[in-house]
PDB file of C-alpha atoms and ligand atoms in Angstrom:
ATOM      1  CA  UNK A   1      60.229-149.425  78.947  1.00 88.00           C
ATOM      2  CA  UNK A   2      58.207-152.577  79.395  1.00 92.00           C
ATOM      3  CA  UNK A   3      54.453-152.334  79.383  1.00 96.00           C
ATOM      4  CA  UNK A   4      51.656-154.466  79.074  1.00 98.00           C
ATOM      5  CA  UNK A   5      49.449-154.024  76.057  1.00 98.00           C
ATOM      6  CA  UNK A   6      45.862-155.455  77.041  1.00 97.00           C
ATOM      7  CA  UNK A   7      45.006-157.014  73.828  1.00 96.00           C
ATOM      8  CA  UNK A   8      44.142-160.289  72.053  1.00 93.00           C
ATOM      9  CA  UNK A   9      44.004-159.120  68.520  1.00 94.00           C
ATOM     10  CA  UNK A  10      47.999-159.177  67.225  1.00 95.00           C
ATOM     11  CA  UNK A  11      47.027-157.201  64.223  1.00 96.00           C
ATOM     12  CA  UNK A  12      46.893-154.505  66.383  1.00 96.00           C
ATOM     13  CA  UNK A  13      49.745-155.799  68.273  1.00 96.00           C
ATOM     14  CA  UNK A  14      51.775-155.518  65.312  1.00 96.00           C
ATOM     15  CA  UNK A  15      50.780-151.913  64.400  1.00 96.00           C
ATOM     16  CA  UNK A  16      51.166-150.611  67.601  1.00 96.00           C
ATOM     17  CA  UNK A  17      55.022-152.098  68.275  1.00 96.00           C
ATOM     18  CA  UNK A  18      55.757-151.121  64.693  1.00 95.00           C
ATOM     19  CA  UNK A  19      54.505-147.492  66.103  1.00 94.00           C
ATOM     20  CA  UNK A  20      56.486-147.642  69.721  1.00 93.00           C
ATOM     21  CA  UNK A  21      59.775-148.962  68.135  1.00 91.00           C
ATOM     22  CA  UNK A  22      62.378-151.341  70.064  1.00 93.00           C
ATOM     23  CA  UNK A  23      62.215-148.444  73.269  1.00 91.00           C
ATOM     24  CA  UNK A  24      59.440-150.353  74.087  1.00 93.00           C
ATOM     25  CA  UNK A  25      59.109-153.955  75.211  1.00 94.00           C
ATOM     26  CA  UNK A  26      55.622-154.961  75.362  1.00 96.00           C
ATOM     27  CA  UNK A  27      54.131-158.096  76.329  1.00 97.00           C
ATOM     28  CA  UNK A  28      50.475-159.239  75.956  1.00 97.00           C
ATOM     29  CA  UNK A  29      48.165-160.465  78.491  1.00 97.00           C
ATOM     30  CA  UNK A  30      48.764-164.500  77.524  1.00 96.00           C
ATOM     31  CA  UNK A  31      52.345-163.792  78.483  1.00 95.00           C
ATOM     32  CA  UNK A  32      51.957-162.561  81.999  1.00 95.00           C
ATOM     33  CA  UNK A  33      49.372-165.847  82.347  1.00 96.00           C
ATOM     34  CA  UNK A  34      46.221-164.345  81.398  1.00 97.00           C
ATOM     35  CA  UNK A  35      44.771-166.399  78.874  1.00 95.00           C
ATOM     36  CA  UNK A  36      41.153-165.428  79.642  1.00 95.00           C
ATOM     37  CA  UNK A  37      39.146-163.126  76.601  1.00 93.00           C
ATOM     38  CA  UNK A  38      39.137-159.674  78.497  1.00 95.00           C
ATOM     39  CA  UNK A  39      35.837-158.481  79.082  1.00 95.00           C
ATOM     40  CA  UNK A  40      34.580-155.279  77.466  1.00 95.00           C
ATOM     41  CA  UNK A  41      31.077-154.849  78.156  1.00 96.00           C
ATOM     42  CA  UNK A  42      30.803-150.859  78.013  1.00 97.00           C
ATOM     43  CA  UNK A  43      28.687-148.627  75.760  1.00 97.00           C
ATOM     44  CA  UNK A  44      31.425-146.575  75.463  1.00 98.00           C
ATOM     45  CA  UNK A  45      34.638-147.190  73.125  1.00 98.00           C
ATOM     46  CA  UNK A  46      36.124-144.669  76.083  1.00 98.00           C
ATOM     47  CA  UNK A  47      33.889-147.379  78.356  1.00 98.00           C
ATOM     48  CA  UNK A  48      35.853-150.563  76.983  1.00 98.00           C
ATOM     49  CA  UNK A  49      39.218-149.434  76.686  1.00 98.00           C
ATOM     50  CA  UNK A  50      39.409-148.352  80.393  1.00 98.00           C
ATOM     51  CA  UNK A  51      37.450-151.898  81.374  1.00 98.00           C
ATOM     52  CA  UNK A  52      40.244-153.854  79.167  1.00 98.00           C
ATOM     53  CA  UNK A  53      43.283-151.538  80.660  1.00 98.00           C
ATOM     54  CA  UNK A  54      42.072-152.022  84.653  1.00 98.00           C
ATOM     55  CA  UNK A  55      40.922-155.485  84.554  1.00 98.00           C
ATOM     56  CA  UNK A  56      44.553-156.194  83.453  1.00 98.00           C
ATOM     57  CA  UNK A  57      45.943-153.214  86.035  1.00 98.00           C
ATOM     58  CA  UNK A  58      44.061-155.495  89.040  1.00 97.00           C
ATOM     59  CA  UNK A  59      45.026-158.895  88.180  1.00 97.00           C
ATOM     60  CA  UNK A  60      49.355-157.641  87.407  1.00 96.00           C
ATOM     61  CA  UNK A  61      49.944-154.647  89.075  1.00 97.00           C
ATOM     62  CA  UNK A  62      51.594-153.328  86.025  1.00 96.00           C
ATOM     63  CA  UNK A  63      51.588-150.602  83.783  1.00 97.00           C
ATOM     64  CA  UNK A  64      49.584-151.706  81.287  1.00 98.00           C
ATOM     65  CA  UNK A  65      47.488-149.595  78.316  1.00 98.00           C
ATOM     66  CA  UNK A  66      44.288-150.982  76.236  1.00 98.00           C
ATOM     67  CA  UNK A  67      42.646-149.975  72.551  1.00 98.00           C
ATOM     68  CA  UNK A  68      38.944-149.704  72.097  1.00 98.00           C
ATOM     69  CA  UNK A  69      37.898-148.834  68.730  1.00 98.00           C
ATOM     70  CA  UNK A  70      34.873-148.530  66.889  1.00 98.00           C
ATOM     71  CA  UNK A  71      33.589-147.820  62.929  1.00 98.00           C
ATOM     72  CA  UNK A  72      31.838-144.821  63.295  1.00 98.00           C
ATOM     73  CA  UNK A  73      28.784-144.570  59.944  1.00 98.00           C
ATOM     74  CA  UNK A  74      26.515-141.463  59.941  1.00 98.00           C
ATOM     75  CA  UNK A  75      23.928-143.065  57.685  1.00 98.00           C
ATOM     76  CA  UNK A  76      23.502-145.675  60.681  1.00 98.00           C
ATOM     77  CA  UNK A  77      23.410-143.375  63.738  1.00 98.00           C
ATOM     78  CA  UNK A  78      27.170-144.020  65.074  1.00 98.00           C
ATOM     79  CA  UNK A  79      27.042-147.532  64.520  1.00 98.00           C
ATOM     80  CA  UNK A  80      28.620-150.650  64.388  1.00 98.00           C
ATOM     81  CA  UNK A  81      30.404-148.036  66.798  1.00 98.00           C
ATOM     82  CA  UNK A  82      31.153-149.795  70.110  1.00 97.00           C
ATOM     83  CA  UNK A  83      29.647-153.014  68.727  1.00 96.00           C
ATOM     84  CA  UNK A  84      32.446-153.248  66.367  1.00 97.00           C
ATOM     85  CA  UNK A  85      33.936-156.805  66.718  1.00 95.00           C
ATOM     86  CA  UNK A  86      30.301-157.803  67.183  1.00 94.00           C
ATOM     87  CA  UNK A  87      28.293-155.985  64.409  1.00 96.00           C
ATOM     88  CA  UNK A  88      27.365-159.755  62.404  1.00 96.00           C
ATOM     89  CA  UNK A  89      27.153-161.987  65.292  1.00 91.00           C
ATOM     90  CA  UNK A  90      29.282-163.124  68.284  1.00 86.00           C
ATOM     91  CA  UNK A  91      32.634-163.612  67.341  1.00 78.00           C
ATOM     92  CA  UNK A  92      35.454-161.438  65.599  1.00 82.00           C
ATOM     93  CA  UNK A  93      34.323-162.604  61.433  1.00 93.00           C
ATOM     94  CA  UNK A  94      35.366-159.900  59.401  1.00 96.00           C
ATOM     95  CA  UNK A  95      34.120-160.931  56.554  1.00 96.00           C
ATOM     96  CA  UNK A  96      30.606-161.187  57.753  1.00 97.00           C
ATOM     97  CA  UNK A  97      30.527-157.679  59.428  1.00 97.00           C
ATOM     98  CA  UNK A  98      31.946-155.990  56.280  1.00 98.00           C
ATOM     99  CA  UNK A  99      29.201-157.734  54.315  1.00 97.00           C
ATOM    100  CA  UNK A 100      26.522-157.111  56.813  1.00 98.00           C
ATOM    101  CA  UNK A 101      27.894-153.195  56.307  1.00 98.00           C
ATOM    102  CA  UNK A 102      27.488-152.918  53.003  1.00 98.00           C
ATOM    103  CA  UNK A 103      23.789-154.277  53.144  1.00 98.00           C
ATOM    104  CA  UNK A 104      22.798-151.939  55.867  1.00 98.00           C
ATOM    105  CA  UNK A 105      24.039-149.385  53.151  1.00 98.00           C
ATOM    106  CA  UNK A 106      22.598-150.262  50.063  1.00 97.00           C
ATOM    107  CA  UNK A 107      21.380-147.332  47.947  1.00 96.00           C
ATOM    108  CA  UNK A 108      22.452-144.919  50.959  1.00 97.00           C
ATOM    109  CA  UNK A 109      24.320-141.925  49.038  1.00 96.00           C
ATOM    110  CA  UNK A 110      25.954-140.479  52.574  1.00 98.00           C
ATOM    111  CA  UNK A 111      28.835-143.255  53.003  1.00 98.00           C
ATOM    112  CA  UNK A 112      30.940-140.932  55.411  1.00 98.00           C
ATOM    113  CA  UNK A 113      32.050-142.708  58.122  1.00 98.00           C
ATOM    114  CA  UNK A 114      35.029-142.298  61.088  1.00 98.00           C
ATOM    115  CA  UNK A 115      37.202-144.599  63.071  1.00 98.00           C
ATOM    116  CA  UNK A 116      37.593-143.859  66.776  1.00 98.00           C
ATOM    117  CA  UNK A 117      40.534-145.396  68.817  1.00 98.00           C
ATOM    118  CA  UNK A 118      40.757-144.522  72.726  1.00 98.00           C
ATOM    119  CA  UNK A 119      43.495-146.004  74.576  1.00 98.00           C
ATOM    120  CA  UNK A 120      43.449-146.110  78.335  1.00 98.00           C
ATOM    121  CA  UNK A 121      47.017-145.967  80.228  1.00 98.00           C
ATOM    122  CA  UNK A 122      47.046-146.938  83.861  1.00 98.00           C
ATOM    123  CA  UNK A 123      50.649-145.297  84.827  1.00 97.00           C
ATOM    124  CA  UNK A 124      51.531-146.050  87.782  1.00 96.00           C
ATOM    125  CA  UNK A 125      48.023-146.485  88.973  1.00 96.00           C
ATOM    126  CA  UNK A 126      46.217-143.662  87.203  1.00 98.00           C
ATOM    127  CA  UNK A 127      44.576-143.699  84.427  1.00 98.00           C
ATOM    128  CA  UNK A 128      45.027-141.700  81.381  1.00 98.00           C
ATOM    129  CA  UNK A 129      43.361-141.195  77.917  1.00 98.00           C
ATOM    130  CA  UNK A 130      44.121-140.577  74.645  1.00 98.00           C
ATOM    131  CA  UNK A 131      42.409-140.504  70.839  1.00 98.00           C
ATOM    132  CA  UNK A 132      43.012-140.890  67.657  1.00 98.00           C
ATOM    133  CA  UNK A 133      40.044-139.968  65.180  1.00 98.00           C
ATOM    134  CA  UNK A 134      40.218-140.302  61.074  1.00 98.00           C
ATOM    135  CA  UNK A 135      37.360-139.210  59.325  1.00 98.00           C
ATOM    136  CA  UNK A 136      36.269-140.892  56.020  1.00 98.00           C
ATOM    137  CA  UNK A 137      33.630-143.256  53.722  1.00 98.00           C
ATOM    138  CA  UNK A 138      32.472-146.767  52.986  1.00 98.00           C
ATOM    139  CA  UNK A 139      33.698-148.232  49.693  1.00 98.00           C
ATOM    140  CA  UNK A 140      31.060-150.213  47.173  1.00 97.00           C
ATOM    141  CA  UNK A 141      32.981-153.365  47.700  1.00 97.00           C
ATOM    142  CA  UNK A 142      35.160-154.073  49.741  1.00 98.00           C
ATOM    143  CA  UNK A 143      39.055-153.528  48.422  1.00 98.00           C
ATOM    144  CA  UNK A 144      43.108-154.638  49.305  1.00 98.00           C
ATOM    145  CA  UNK A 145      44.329-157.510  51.674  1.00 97.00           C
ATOM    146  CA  UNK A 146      46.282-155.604  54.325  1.00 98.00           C
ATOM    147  CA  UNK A 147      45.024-154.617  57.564  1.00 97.00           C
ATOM    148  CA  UNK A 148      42.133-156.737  59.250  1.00 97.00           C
ATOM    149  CA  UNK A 149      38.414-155.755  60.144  1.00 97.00           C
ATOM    150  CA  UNK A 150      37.104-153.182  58.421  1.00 98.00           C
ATOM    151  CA  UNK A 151      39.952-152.068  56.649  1.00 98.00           C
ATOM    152  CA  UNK A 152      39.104-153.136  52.810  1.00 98.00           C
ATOM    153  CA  UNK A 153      35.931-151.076  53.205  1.00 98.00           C
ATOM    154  CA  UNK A 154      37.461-147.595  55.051  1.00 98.00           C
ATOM    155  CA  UNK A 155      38.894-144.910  52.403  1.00 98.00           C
ATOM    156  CA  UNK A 156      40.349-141.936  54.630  1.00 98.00           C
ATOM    157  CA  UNK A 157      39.423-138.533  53.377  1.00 98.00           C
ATOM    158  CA  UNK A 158      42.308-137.487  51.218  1.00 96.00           C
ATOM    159  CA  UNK A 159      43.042-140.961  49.996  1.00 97.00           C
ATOM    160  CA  UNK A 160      41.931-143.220  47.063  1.00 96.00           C
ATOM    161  CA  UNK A 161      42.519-146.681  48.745  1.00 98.00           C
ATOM    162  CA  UNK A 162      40.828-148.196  51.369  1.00 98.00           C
ATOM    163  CA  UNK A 163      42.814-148.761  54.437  1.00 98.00           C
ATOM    164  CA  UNK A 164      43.664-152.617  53.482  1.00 98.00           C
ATOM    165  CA  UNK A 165      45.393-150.950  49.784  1.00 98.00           C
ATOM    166  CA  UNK A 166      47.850-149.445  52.084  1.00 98.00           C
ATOM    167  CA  UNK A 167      51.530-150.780  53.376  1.00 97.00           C
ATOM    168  CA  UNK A 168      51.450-151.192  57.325  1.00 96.00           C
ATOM    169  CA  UNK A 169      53.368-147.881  57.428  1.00 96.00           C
ATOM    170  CA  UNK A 170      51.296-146.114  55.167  1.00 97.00           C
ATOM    171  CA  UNK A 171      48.325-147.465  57.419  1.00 97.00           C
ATOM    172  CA  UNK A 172      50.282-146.051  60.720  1.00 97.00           C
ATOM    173  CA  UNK A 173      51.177-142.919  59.158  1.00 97.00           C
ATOM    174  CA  UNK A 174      47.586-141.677  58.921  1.00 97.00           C
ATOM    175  CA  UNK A 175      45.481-143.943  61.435  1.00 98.00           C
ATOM    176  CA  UNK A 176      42.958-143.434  63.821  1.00 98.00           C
ATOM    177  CA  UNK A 177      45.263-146.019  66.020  1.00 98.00           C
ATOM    178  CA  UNK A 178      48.512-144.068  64.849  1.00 98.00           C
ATOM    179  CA  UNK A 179      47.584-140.949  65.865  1.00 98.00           C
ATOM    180  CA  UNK A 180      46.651-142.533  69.693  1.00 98.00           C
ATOM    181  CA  UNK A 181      49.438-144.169  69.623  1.00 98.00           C
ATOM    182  CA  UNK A 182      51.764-141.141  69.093  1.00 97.00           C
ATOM    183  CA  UNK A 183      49.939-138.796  71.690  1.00 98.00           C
ATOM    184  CA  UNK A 184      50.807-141.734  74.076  1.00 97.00           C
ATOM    185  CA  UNK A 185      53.823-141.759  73.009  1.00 96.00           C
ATOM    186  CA  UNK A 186      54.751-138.174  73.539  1.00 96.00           C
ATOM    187  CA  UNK A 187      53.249-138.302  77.086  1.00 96.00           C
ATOM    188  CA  UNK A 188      55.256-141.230  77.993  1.00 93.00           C
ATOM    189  CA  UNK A 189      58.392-138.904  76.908  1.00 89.00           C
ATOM    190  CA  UNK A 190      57.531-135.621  78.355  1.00 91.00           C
ATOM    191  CA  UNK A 191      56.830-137.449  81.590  1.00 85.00           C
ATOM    192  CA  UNK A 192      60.408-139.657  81.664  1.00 73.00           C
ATOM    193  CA  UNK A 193      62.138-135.995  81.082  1.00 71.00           C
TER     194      UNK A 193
HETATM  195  P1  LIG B   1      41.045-156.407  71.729  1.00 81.72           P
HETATM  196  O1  LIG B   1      39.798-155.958  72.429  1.00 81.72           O
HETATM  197  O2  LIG B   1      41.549-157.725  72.220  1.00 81.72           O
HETATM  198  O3  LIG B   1      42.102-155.355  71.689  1.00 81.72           O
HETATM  199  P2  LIG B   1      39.309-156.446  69.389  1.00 81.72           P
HETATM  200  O4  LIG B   1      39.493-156.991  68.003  1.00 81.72           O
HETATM  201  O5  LIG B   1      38.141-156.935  70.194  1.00 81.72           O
HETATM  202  O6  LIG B   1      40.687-156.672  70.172  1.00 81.72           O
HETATM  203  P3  LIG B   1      38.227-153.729  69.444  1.00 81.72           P
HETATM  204  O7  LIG B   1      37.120-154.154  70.323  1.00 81.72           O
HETATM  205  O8  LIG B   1      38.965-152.482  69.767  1.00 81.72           O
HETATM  206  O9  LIG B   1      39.316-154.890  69.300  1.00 81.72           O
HETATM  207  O10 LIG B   1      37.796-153.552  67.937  1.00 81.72           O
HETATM  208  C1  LIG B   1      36.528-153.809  67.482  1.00 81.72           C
HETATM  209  C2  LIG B   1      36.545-154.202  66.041  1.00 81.72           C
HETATM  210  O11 LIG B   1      36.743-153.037  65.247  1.00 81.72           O
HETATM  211  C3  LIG B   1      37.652-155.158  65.599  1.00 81.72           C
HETATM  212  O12 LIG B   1      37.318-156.489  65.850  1.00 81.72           O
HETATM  213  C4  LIG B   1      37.710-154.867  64.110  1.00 81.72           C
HETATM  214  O13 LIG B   1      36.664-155.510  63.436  1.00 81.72           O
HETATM  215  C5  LIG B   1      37.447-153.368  64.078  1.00 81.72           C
HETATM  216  N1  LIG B   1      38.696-152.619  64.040  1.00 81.72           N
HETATM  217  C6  LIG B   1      39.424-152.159  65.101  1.00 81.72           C
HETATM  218  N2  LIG B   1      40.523-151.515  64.661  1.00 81.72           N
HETATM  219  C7  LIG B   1      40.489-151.572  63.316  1.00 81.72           C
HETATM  220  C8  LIG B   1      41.329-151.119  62.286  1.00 81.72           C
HETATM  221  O14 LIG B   1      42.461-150.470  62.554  1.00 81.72           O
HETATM  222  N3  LIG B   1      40.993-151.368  61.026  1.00 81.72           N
HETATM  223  C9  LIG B   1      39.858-152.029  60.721  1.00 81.72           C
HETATM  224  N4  LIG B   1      39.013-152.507  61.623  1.00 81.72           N
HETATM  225  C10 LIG B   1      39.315-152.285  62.911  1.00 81.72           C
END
């Protein structure tokens, strides 16, 4: 199946083909001649990743899905949450919103935090949603080279390493972007029985 994937970051290109497998082609929004950032300007993660998903729908007419996903901390009342790829300042610097998270919490004892992915499908011209959750904390320093974003900060409960310690299939296996990525996977089967 061939399918639009409305993103600009190819780290999470990357995961989610590795997820899919060779069943599905997908191409990315430069290579159907959209070279434009997509705007996401939502206060919802739910909010952005239907924005991302139409705004490619409209301008194609394909079948396209998008992933919104935020860092979820207690301590700071949900945030970076939506303002993810934004928490430090405008553009995507990783390394400036990890550091600017582990100042916001210094001395804070509760470090448990959650990543939320929603993915918005427009099949066929409806829309459909699905998410992937992982609960978790905030490392003391940031930890491992893999991954991108927040990942050498995020240990998942049940885990010693932070999410950048991990292999790319170890990081699929238990992620909040794996476990979207398989329920849209198993809808996109049931439905093509
Ligand atoms: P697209 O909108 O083009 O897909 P993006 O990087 O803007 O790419 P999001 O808005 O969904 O993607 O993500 C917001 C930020 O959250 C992202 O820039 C990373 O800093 C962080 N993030 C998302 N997924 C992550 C993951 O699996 N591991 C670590 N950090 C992640």
């Amino acid at each position: 199946m061939k399918i639009i994937f409305a993103t600009n970051n190819t780290h999470k290109l990357n995961e989610v083909q590795a997820i899919l497998g060779p069943e599905f082609e997908l191409a990315t929004p430069r290579m159907v001649g959209i070279t434009e950032e997509i705007p996401e300007e939502q206060e919802t993660i739910e909010g952005n990743a239907s924005q991302k998903a139409h705004y490619i729908h409209e301008r194609t007419g394909n079948n396209c899905f998008a992933d919104d996903t935020g860092l979820e901390v207690e301590a700071l009342g949900g945030a970076p949450g939506v303002h993810s790829a934004r928490y430090a300042s405008d553009g995507h610097d990783f390394e400036a919103n990890n550091q600017l998270l582990l100042r916001n919490l210094d001395g804070v004892g509760n470090r448990c935090a959650r990543f939320r992915t929603v993915i918005s499908l427009i099949l066929d011209g409806k829309e459909h949603l699905f998410e992937g959750i992982v609960e978790g904390h905030i490392a003391q320093c940031p930890s491992g080279n893999e991954g991108f974003g927040y990942d050498p900060l995020f240990i998942p409960e049940g885990s010693t390493k932070t999410y950048a310690e991990m292999s790319a299939e170890e990081k699929n296996a238990l992620s909040h972007r794996g476990r979207a990525v398989r329920k849209l996977v198993e809808f996109l089967h049931n439905r093509s029985k």
